[in-house]
C-alpha cells in the first residue's frame, strides 16, 4: 500500500468513514501530497518543531483561541492557546526528549493529515501509576494527526497512536490482543 493510500485511509478512518481495499491498478490519488521539508504546510513544520524543541509558547502561538488539542492515546484534551501550551509543558515533564519526525502530509482545504513518528524517553515524572515506572526507557511509535485550520491557526488537532505499543516498548503491562482463529 502506498504512503498516499495509507494517509487517505488514516484520514478517512479518523473521520469514521469505512475504507474499501483499492486494487493495485487503480489510478493514483488526486489529492496533493507533500513531504515534510519540501511542500509540507508551514503550520505542520511549526507544529513538529514546537514538539521537538519542547517549546510551549511556539505551540500556543499556532492555536486559534477556541482550538482544541486531543491526544486520543492518553485520552487528553486541551483547549485554546493556553491548553496547547500546558500540553507541551506536561509532556516535557514526563518525556524528555520527545521528538516528532514527520513523514508525509496530505493537505486539502483547511484539513491536513500527517503521518509521523513519536519518540522519546520517559522521565521520573511519567504518567504511569506506581508500582509501574518507565523512567529512562525510550519508545518510538508511528502516529497520525488530523489538523483542521481556521484562518491559518489550528482549530483542532487529533493525535492518533497506539499507547499499548508505547507500554510494551518500555516494559509496562499492555495486554496483547490475540484475534480468534478462523473456523
mmCIF file with all atom_site columns, C-alpha atoms in Angstrom:
data_model
loop_
_atom_site.group_PDB
_atom_site.id
_atom_site.type_symbol
_atom_site.label_atom_id
_atom_site.label_alt_id
_atom_site.label_comp_id
_atom_site.label_asym_id
_atom_site.label_entity_id
_atom_site.label_seq_id
_atom_site.pdbx_PDB_ins_code
_atom_site.Cartn_x
_atom_site.Cartn_y
_atom_site.Cartn_z
_atom_site.occupancy
_atom_site.B_iso_or_equiv
_atom_site.pdbx_formal_charge
_atom_site.auth_seq_id
_atom_site.auth_comp_id
_atom_site.auth_asym_id
_atom_site.auth_atom_id
_atom_site.pdbx_PDB_model_num
ATOM 1   C CA . UNK A 1 1   ? 0.000   0.000   0.000   1.00 0.00 ? 1   UNK A CA 1
ATOM 2   C CA . UNK A 1 2   ? 1.475   3.359   -0.980  1.00 0.00 ? 2   UNK A CA 1
ATOM 3   C CA . UNK A 1 3   ? 2.068   6.175   1.504   1.00 0.00 ? 3   UNK A CA 1
ATOM 4   C CA . UNK A 1 4   ? -0.656  8.190   -0.199  1.00 0.00 ? 4   UNK A CA 1
ATOM 5   C CA . UNK A 1 5   ? -3.153  5.355   0.196   1.00 0.00 ? 5   UNK A CA 1
ATOM 6   C CA . UNK A 1 6   ? -2.186  4.922   3.873   1.00 0.00 ? 6   UNK A CA 1
ATOM 7   C CA . UNK A 1 7   ? -2.652  8.636   4.532   1.00 0.00 ? 7   UNK A CA 1
ATOM 8   C CA . UNK A 1 8   ? -6.032  8.709   2.807   1.00 0.00 ? 8   UNK A CA 1
ATOM 9   C CA . UNK A 1 9   ? -7.103  5.632   4.777   1.00 0.00 ? 9   UNK A CA 1
ATOM 10  C CA . UNK A 1 10  ? -5.940  7.233   8.046   1.00 0.00 ? 10  UNK A CA 1
ATOM 11  C CA . UNK A 1 11  ? -7.853  10.421  7.272   1.00 0.00 ? 11  UNK A CA 1
ATOM 12  C CA . UNK A 1 12  ? -10.981 8.503   6.314   1.00 0.00 ? 12  UNK A CA 1
ATOM 13  C CA . UNK A 1 13  ? -10.842 6.192   9.341   1.00 0.00 ? 13  UNK A CA 1
ATOM 14  C CA . UNK A 1 14  ? -10.391 9.094   11.736  1.00 0.00 ? 14  UNK A CA 1
ATOM 15  C CA . UNK A 1 15  ? -13.487 10.676  10.228  1.00 0.00 ? 15  UNK A CA 1
ATOM 16  C CA . UNK A 1 16  ? -15.418 7.430   10.721  1.00 0.00 ? 16  UNK A CA 1
ATOM 17  C CA . UNK A 1 17  ? -15.561 6.593   7.008   1.00 0.00 ? 17  UNK A CA 1
ATOM 18  C CA . UNK A 1 18  ? -15.224 2.958   6.014   1.00 0.00 ? 18  UNK A CA 1
ATOM 19  C CA . UNK A 1 19  ? -12.440 2.332   3.500   1.00 0.00 ? 19  UNK A CA 1
ATOM 20  C CA . UNK A 1 20  ? -12.504 -0.478  0.953   1.00 0.00 ? 20  UNK A CA 1
ATOM 21  C CA . UNK A 1 21  ? -9.393  -2.071  -0.494  1.00 0.00 ? 21  UNK A CA 1
ATOM 22  C CA . UNK A 1 22  ? -8.094  -0.349  -3.615  1.00 0.00 ? 22  UNK A CA 1
ATOM 23  C CA . UNK A 1 23  ? -6.841  -2.558  -6.431  1.00 0.00 ? 23  UNK A CA 1
ATOM 24  C CA . UNK A 1 24  ? -3.168  -2.135  -7.356  1.00 0.00 ? 24  UNK A CA 1
ATOM 25  C CA . UNK A 1 25  ? -4.199  -0.964  -10.828 1.00 0.00 ? 25  UNK A CA 1
ATOM 26  C CA . UNK A 1 26  ? -6.335  1.904   -9.512  1.00 0.00 ? 26  UNK A CA 1
ATOM 27  C CA . UNK A 1 27  ? -5.500  5.400   -10.694 1.00 0.00 ? 27  UNK A CA 1
ATOM 28  C CA . UNK A 1 28  ? -3.274  7.393   -8.354  1.00 0.00 ? 28  UNK A CA 1
ATOM 29  C CA . UNK A 1 29  ? -4.960  9.679   -5.847  1.00 0.00 ? 29  UNK A CA 1
ATOM 30  C CA . UNK A 1 30  ? -5.564  13.239  -6.998  1.00 0.00 ? 30  UNK A CA 1
ATOM 31  C CA . UNK A 1 31  ? -5.164  14.653  -3.509  1.00 0.00 ? 31  UNK A CA 1
ATOM 32  C CA . UNK A 1 32  ? -1.963  16.723  -3.384  1.00 0.00 ? 32  UNK A CA 1
ATOM 33  C CA . UNK A 1 33  ? 0.750   15.026  -1.345  1.00 0.00 ? 33  UNK A CA 1
ATOM 34  C CA . UNK A 1 34  ? 3.521   16.992  0.311   1.00 0.00 ? 34  UNK A CA 1
ATOM 35  C CA . UNK A 1 35  ? 6.553   15.723  2.165   1.00 0.00 ? 35  UNK A CA 1
ATOM 36  C CA . UNK A 1 36  ? 7.995   17.411  5.237   1.00 0.00 ? 36  UNK A CA 1
ATOM 37  C CA . UNK A 1 37  ? 10.766  19.788  4.297   1.00 0.00 ? 37  UNK A CA 1
ATOM 38  C CA . UNK A 1 38  ? 9.600   20.090  0.682   1.00 0.00 ? 38  UNK A CA 1
ATOM 39  C CA . UNK A 1 39  ? 5.999   21.259  0.294   1.00 0.00 ? 39  UNK A CA 1
ATOM 40  C CA . UNK A 1 40  ? 4.587   20.407  3.697   1.00 0.00 ? 40  UNK A CA 1
ATOM 41  C CA . UNK A 1 41  ? 2.285   23.119  5.025   1.00 0.00 ? 41  UNK A CA 1
ATOM 42  C CA . UNK A 1 42  ? 4.232   25.584  7.116   1.00 0.00 ? 42  UNK A CA 1
ATOM 43  C CA . UNK A 1 43  ? 1.995   25.011  10.132  1.00 0.00 ? 43  UNK A CA 1
ATOM 44  C CA . UNK A 1 44  ? 2.953   21.295  10.128  1.00 0.00 ? 44  UNK A CA 1
ATOM 45  C CA . UNK A 1 45  ? 6.624   22.233  10.203  1.00 0.00 ? 45  UNK A CA 1
ATOM 46  C CA . UNK A 1 46  ? 5.958   24.704  13.040  1.00 0.00 ? 46  UNK A CA 1
ATOM 47  C CA . UNK A 1 47  ? 3.935   22.112  14.979  1.00 0.00 ? 47  UNK A CA 1
ATOM 48  C CA . UNK A 1 48  ? 6.679   19.466  14.619  1.00 0.00 ? 48  UNK A CA 1
ATOM 49  C CA . UNK A 1 49  ? 9.356   21.977  15.618  1.00 0.00 ? 49  UNK A CA 1
ATOM 50  C CA . UNK A 1 50  ? 7.360   23.092  18.680  1.00 0.00 ? 50  UNK A CA 1
ATOM 51  C CA . UNK A 1 51  ? 7.179   19.463  19.835  1.00 0.00 ? 51  UNK A CA 1
ATOM 52  C CA . UNK A 1 52  ? 10.778  18.569  19.048  1.00 0.00 ? 52  UNK A CA 1
ATOM 53  C CA . UNK A 1 53  ? 12.126  21.684  20.795  1.00 0.00 ? 53  UNK A CA 1
ATOM 54  C CA . UNK A 1 54  ? 9.505   21.279  23.560  1.00 0.00 ? 54  UNK A CA 1
ATOM 55  C CA . UNK A 1 55  ? 8.558   24.938  23.122  1.00 0.00 ? 55  UNK A CA 1
ATOM 56  C CA . UNK A 1 56  ? 5.157   25.535  24.762  1.00 0.00 ? 56  UNK A CA 1
ATOM 57  C CA . UNK A 1 57  ? 4.960   29.176  23.618  1.00 0.00 ? 57  UNK A CA 1
ATOM 58  C CA . UNK A 1 58  ? 5.625   28.226  19.993  1.00 0.00 ? 58  UNK A CA 1
ATOM 59  C CA . UNK A 1 59  ? 2.850   25.613  20.210  1.00 0.00 ? 59  UNK A CA 1
ATOM 60  C CA . UNK A 1 60  ? 0.390   28.029  21.808  1.00 0.00 ? 60  UNK A CA 1
ATOM 61  C CA . UNK A 1 61  ? 1.022   30.562  19.017  1.00 0.00 ? 61  UNK A CA 1
ATOM 62  C CA . UNK A 1 62  ? -0.259  28.039  16.460  1.00 0.00 ? 62  UNK A CA 1
ATOM 63  C CA . UNK A 1 63  ? -3.700  27.711  18.052  1.00 0.00 ? 63  UNK A CA 1
ATOM 64  C CA . UNK A 1 64  ? -6.969  29.509  17.438  1.00 0.00 ? 64  UNK A CA 1
ATOM 65  C CA . UNK A 1 65  ? -8.474  30.930  20.641  1.00 0.00 ? 65  UNK A CA 1
ATOM 66  C CA . UNK A 1 66  ? -11.020 28.077  20.509  1.00 0.00 ? 66  UNK A CA 1
ATOM 67  C CA . UNK A 1 67  ? -8.578  25.477  19.182  1.00 0.00 ? 67  UNK A CA 1
ATOM 68  C CA . UNK A 1 68  ? -8.636  22.006  20.702  1.00 0.00 ? 68  UNK A CA 1
ATOM 69  C CA . UNK A 1 69  ? -5.716  19.582  21.005  1.00 0.00 ? 69  UNK A CA 1
ATOM 70  C CA . UNK A 1 70  ? -6.823  15.971  21.519  1.00 0.00 ? 70  UNK A CA 1
ATOM 71  C CA . UNK A 1 71  ? -4.384  13.144  22.253  1.00 0.00 ? 71  UNK A CA 1
ATOM 72  C CA . UNK A 1 72  ? -6.518  10.032  21.794  1.00 0.00 ? 72  UNK A CA 1
ATOM 73  C CA . UNK A 1 73  ? -3.906  7.610   23.160  1.00 0.00 ? 73  UNK A CA 1
ATOM 74  C CA . UNK A 1 74  ? -3.747  9.325   26.547  1.00 0.00 ? 74  UNK A CA 1
ATOM 75  C CA . UNK A 1 75  ? -7.389  10.464  26.340  1.00 0.00 ? 75  UNK A CA 1
ATOM 76  C CA . UNK A 1 76  ? -6.346  14.060  26.976  1.00 0.00 ? 76  UNK A CA 1
ATOM 77  C CA . UNK A 1 77  ? -7.947  17.205  25.582  1.00 0.00 ? 77  UNK A CA 1
ATOM 78  C CA . UNK A 1 78  ? -6.723  20.801  25.873  1.00 0.00 ? 78  UNK A CA 1
ATOM 79  C CA . UNK A 1 79  ? -8.450  23.984  24.678  1.00 0.00 ? 79  UNK A CA 1
ATOM 80  C CA . UNK A 1 80  ? -7.059  27.227  23.319  1.00 0.00 ? 80  UNK A CA 1
ATOM 81  C CA . UNK A 1 81  ? -3.503  28.510  23.206  1.00 0.00 ? 81  UNK A CA 1
ATOM 82  C CA . UNK A 1 82  ? -3.154  28.106  26.991  1.00 0.00 ? 82  UNK A CA 1
ATOM 83  C CA . UNK A 1 83  ? -4.283  24.487  26.749  1.00 0.00 ? 83  UNK A CA 1
ATOM 84  C CA . UNK A 1 84  ? -1.829  23.718  23.929  1.00 0.00 ? 84  UNK A CA 1
ATOM 85  C CA . UNK A 1 85  ? 0.943   25.338  25.984  1.00 0.00 ? 85  UNK A CA 1
ATOM 86  C CA . UNK A 1 86  ? 0.009   23.230  29.017  1.00 0.00 ? 86  UNK A CA 1
ATOM 87  C CA . UNK A 1 87  ? 0.023   20.019  26.945  1.00 0.00 ? 87  UNK A CA 1
ATOM 88  C CA . UNK A 1 88  ? 3.601   20.667  25.799  1.00 0.00 ? 88  UNK A CA 1
ATOM 89  C CA . UNK A 1 89  ? 4.665   21.518  29.370  1.00 0.00 ? 89  UNK A CA 1
ATOM 90  C CA . UNK A 1 90  ? 3.104   18.323  30.755  1.00 0.00 ? 90  UNK A CA 1
ATOM 91  C CA . UNK A 1 91  ? 4.689   16.248  28.007  1.00 0.00 ? 91  UNK A CA 1
ATOM 92  C CA . UNK A 1 92  ? 8.112   17.860  28.555  1.00 0.00 ? 92  UNK A CA 1
ATOM 93  C CA . UNK A 1 93  ? 7.884   16.968  32.244  1.00 0.00 ? 93  UNK A CA 1
ATOM 94  C CA . UNK A 1 94  ? 7.247   13.287  31.517  1.00 0.00 ? 94  UNK A CA 1
ATOM 95  C CA . UNK A 1 95  ? 9.016   12.653  28.184  1.00 0.00 ? 95  UNK A CA 1
ATOM 96  C CA . UNK A 1 96  ? 12.390  14.234  27.590  1.00 0.00 ? 96  UNK A CA 1
ATOM 97  C CA . UNK A 1 97  ? 13.450  14.375  24.908  1.00 0.00 ? 97  UNK A CA 1
ATOM 98  C CA . UNK A 1 98  ? 10.233  13.979  22.932  1.00 0.00 ? 98  UNK A CA 1
ATOM 99  C CA . UNK A 1 99  ? 10.506  14.045  19.163  1.00 0.00 ? 99  UNK A CA 1
ATOM 100 C CA . UNK A 1 100 ? 8.204   14.347  16.195  1.00 0.00 ? 100 UNK A CA 1
ATOM 101 C CA . UNK A 1 101 ? 9.557   13.164  12.851  1.00 0.00 ? 101 UNK A CA 1
ATOM 102 C CA . UNK A 1 102 ? 7.100   13.986  10.063  1.00 0.00 ? 102 UNK A CA 1
ATOM 103 C CA . UNK A 1 103 ? 6.986   11.552  7.146   1.00 0.00 ? 103 UNK A CA 1
ATOM 104 C CA . UNK A 1 104 ? 4.121   12.662  4.890   1.00 0.00 ? 104 UNK A CA 1
ATOM 105 C CA . UNK A 1 105 ? 1.295   15.151  4.741   1.00 0.00 ? 105 UNK A CA 1
ATOM 106 C CA . UNK A 1 106 ? -1.853  15.490  2.701   1.00 0.00 ? 106 UNK A CA 1
ATOM 107 C CA . UNK A 1 107 ? -3.485  18.893  2.694   1.00 0.00 ? 107 UNK A CA 1
ATOM 108 C CA . UNK A 1 108 ? -6.865  19.707  1.218   1.00 0.00 ? 108 UNK A CA 1
ATOM 109 C CA . UNK A 1 109 ? -8.645  22.908  2.085   1.00 0.00 ? 109 UNK A CA 1
ATOM 110 C CA . UNK A 1 110 ? -8.414  23.509  5.823   1.00 0.00 ? 110 UNK A CA 1
ATOM 111 C CA . UNK A 1 111 ? -7.618  19.867  6.625   1.00 0.00 ? 111 UNK A CA 1
ATOM 112 C CA . UNK A 1 112 ? -4.205  18.254  6.878   1.00 0.00 ? 112 UNK A CA 1
ATOM 113 C CA . UNK A 1 113 ? -3.370  14.601  7.539   1.00 0.00 ? 113 UNK A CA 1
ATOM 114 C CA . UNK A 1 114 ? 0.126   13.982  8.872   1.00 0.00 ? 114 UNK A CA 1
ATOM 115 C CA . UNK A 1 115 ? 1.961   10.695  9.380   1.00 0.00 ? 115 UNK A CA 1
ATOM 116 C CA . UNK A 1 116 ? 4.879   10.887  11.759  1.00 0.00 ? 116 UNK A CA 1
ATOM 117 C CA . UNK A 1 117 ? 6.917   9.009   14.340  1.00 0.00 ? 117 UNK A CA 1
ATOM 118 C CA . UNK A 1 118 ? 6.531   9.911   18.006  1.00 0.00 ? 118 UNK A CA 1
ATOM 119 C CA . UNK A 1 119 ? 9.563   9.028   20.092  1.00 0.00 ? 119 UNK A CA 1
ATOM 120 C CA . UNK A 1 120 ? 11.085  9.902   23.413  1.00 0.00 ? 120 UNK A CA 1
ATOM 121 C CA . UNK A 1 121 ? 12.414  8.812   26.772  1.00 0.00 ? 121 UNK A CA 1
ATOM 122 C CA . UNK A 1 122 ? 10.311  8.855   29.937  1.00 0.00 ? 122 UNK A CA 1
ATOM 123 C CA . UNK A 1 123 ? 11.480  10.895  32.926  1.00 0.00 ? 123 UNK A CA 1
ATOM 124 C CA . UNK A 1 124 ? 10.770  10.177  36.581  1.00 0.00 ? 124 UNK A CA 1
ATOM 125 C CA . UNK A 1 125 ? 7.560   12.206  36.190  1.00 0.00 ? 125 UNK A CA 1
ATOM 126 C CA . UNK A 1 126 ? 5.952   9.750   33.755  1.00 0.00 ? 126 UNK A CA 1
ATOM 127 C CA . UNK A 1 127 ? 2.159   9.499   33.837  1.00 0.00 ? 127 UNK A CA 1
ATOM 128 C CA . UNK A 1 128 ? 2.161   5.874   34.989  1.00 0.00 ? 128 UNK A CA 1
ATOM 129 C CA . UNK A 1 129 ? 0.885   4.866   38.422  1.00 0.00 ? 129 UNK A CA 1
ATOM 130 C CA . UNK A 1 130 ? 3.284   3.112   40.829  1.00 0.00 ? 130 UNK A CA 1
ATOM 131 C CA . UNK A 1 131 ? 4.427   0.392   41.033  1.00 0.00 ? 131 UNK A CA 1
ATOM 132 C CA . UNK A 1 132 ? 4.820   0.897   37.279  1.00 0.00 ? 132 UNK A CA 1
ATOM 133 C CA . UNK A 1 133 ? 7.639   3.075   36.076  1.00 0.00 ? 133 UNK A CA 1
ATOM 134 C CA . UNK A 1 134 ? 9.085   3.860   32.684  1.00 0.00 ? 134 UNK A CA 1
ATOM 135 C CA . UNK A 1 135 ? 11.832  6.205   33.875  1.00 0.00 ? 135 UNK A CA 1
ATOM 136 C CA . UNK A 1 136 ? 14.780  6.200   31.498  1.00 0.00 ? 136 UNK A CA 1
ATOM 137 C CA . UNK A 1 137 ? 13.018  3.962   28.979  1.00 0.00 ? 137 UNK A CA 1
ATOM 138 C CA . UNK A 1 138 ? 12.593  5.000   25.352  1.00 0.00 ? 138 UNK A CA 1
ATOM 139 C CA . UNK A 1 139 ? 9.947   4.355   22.705  1.00 0.00 ? 139 UNK A CA 1
ATOM 140 C CA . UNK A 1 140 ? 9.184   5.131   19.056  1.00 0.00 ? 140 UNK A CA 1
ATOM 141 C CA . UNK A 1 141 ? 5.714   4.630   17.555  1.00 0.00 ? 141 UNK A CA 1
ATOM 142 C CA . UNK A 1 142 ? 4.005   5.535   14.301  1.00 0.00 ? 142 UNK A CA 1
ATOM 143 C CA . UNK A 1 143 ? 1.385   8.265   14.622  1.00 0.00 ? 143 UNK A CA 1
ATOM 144 C CA . UNK A 1 144 ? -1.191  10.094  12.543  1.00 0.00 ? 144 UNK A CA 1
ATOM 145 C CA . UNK A 1 145 ? -2.585  13.541  13.206  1.00 0.00 ? 145 UNK A CA 1
ATOM 146 C CA . UNK A 1 146 ? -5.543  15.249  11.623  1.00 0.00 ? 146 UNK A CA 1
ATOM 147 C CA . UNK A 1 147 ? -5.268  19.036  11.748  1.00 0.00 ? 147 UNK A CA 1
ATOM 148 C CA . UNK A 1 148 ? -8.136  21.409  10.995  1.00 0.00 ? 148 UNK A CA 1
ATOM 149 C CA . UNK A 1 149 ? -7.298  25.062  10.435  1.00 0.00 ? 149 UNK A CA 1
ATOM 150 C CA . UNK A 1 150 ? -9.287  28.278  10.665  1.00 0.00 ? 150 UNK A CA 1
ATOM 151 C CA . UNK A 1 151 ? -7.709  31.496  9.382   1.00 0.00 ? 151 UNK A CA 1
ATOM 152 C CA . UNK A 1 152 ? -4.244  29.898  9.432   1.00 0.00 ? 152 UNK A CA 1
ATOM 153 C CA . UNK A 1 153 ? -4.477  28.747  13.070  1.00 0.00 ? 153 UNK A CA 1
ATOM 154 C CA . UNK A 1 154 ? -5.149  25.269  14.461  1.00 0.00 ? 154 UNK A CA 1
ATOM 155 C CA . UNK A 1 155 ? -8.836  24.861  15.252  1.00 0.00 ? 155 UNK A CA 1
ATOM 156 C CA . UNK A 1 156 ? -8.489  21.171  16.079  1.00 0.00 ? 156 UNK A CA 1
ATOM 157 C CA . UNK A 1 157 ? -5.791  18.558  16.104  1.00 0.00 ? 157 UNK A CA 1
ATOM 158 C CA . UNK A 1 158 ? -6.408  14.879  16.745  1.00 0.00 ? 158 UNK A CA 1
ATOM 159 C CA . UNK A 1 159 ? -3.321  12.763  17.518  1.00 0.00 ? 159 UNK A CA 1
ATOM 160 C CA . UNK A 1 160 ? -3.668  9.008   16.990  1.00 0.00 ? 160 UNK A CA 1
ATOM 161 C CA . UNK A 1 161 ? -1.041  6.455   18.046  1.00 0.00 ? 161 UNK A CA 1
ATOM 162 C CA . UNK A 1 162 ? -1.103  3.179   19.935  1.00 0.00 ? 162 UNK A CA 1
ATOM 163 C CA . UNK A 1 163 ? -0.492  3.606   23.670  1.00 0.00 ? 163 UNK A CA 1
ATOM 164 C CA . UNK A 1 164 ? -0.167  -0.193  24.025  1.00 0.00 ? 164 UNK A CA 1
ATOM 165 C CA . UNK A 1 165 ? 2.842   -0.065  21.683  1.00 0.00 ? 165 UNK A CA 1
ATOM 166 C CA . UNK A 1 166 ? 4.482   2.508   23.941  1.00 0.00 ? 166 UNK A CA 1
ATOM 167 C CA . UNK A 1 167 ? 3.731   0.453   27.055  1.00 0.00 ? 167 UNK A CA 1
ATOM 168 C CA . UNK A 1 168 ? 5.182   -2.721  25.541  1.00 0.00 ? 168 UNK A CA 1
ATOM 169 C CA . UNK A 1 169 ? 8.334   -0.901  24.403  1.00 0.00 ? 169 UNK A CA 1
ATOM 170 C CA . UNK A 1 170 ? 9.029   0.442   27.900  1.00 0.00 ? 170 UNK A CA 1
ATOM 171 C CA . UNK A 1 171 ? 8.240   -2.866  29.612  1.00 0.00 ? 171 UNK A CA 1
ATOM 172 C CA . UNK A 1 172 ? 4.876   -1.985  31.145  1.00 0.00 ? 172 UNK A CA 1
ATOM 173 C CA . UNK A 1 173 ? 1.776   -4.202  31.004  1.00 0.00 ? 173 UNK A CA 1
ATOM 174 C CA . UNK A 1 174 ? -0.171  -3.663  27.791  1.00 0.00 ? 174 UNK A CA 1
ATOM 175 C CA . UNK A 1 175 ? -2.248  -6.800  27.336  1.00 0.00 ? 175 UNK A CA 1
ATOM 176 C CA . UNK A 1 176 ? -1.623  -8.017  23.810  1.00 0.00 ? 176 UNK A CA 1
ATOM 177 C CA . UNK A 1 177 ? -4.732  -8.838  21.774  1.00 0.00 ? 177 UNK A CA 1
ATOM 178 C CA . UNK A 1 178 ? -4.875  -12.180 20.043  1.00 0.00 ? 178 UNK A CA 1
ATOM 179 C CA . UNK A 1 179 ? -7.691  -12.386 17.489  1.00 0.00 ? 179 UNK A CA 1
ATOM 180 C CA . UNK A 1 180 ? -9.685  -15.611 17.437  1.00 0.00 ? 180 UNK A CA 1
ATOM 181 C CA . UNK A 1 181 ? -8.630  -18.070 14.755  1.00 0.00 ? 181 UNK A CA 1
ATOM 182 C CA . UNK A 1 182 ? -10.924 -18.638 11.789  1.00 0.00 ? 182 UNK A CA 1
ATOM 183 C CA . UNK A 1 183 ? -13.100 -21.764 11.934  1.00 0.00 ? 183 UNK A CA 1
#
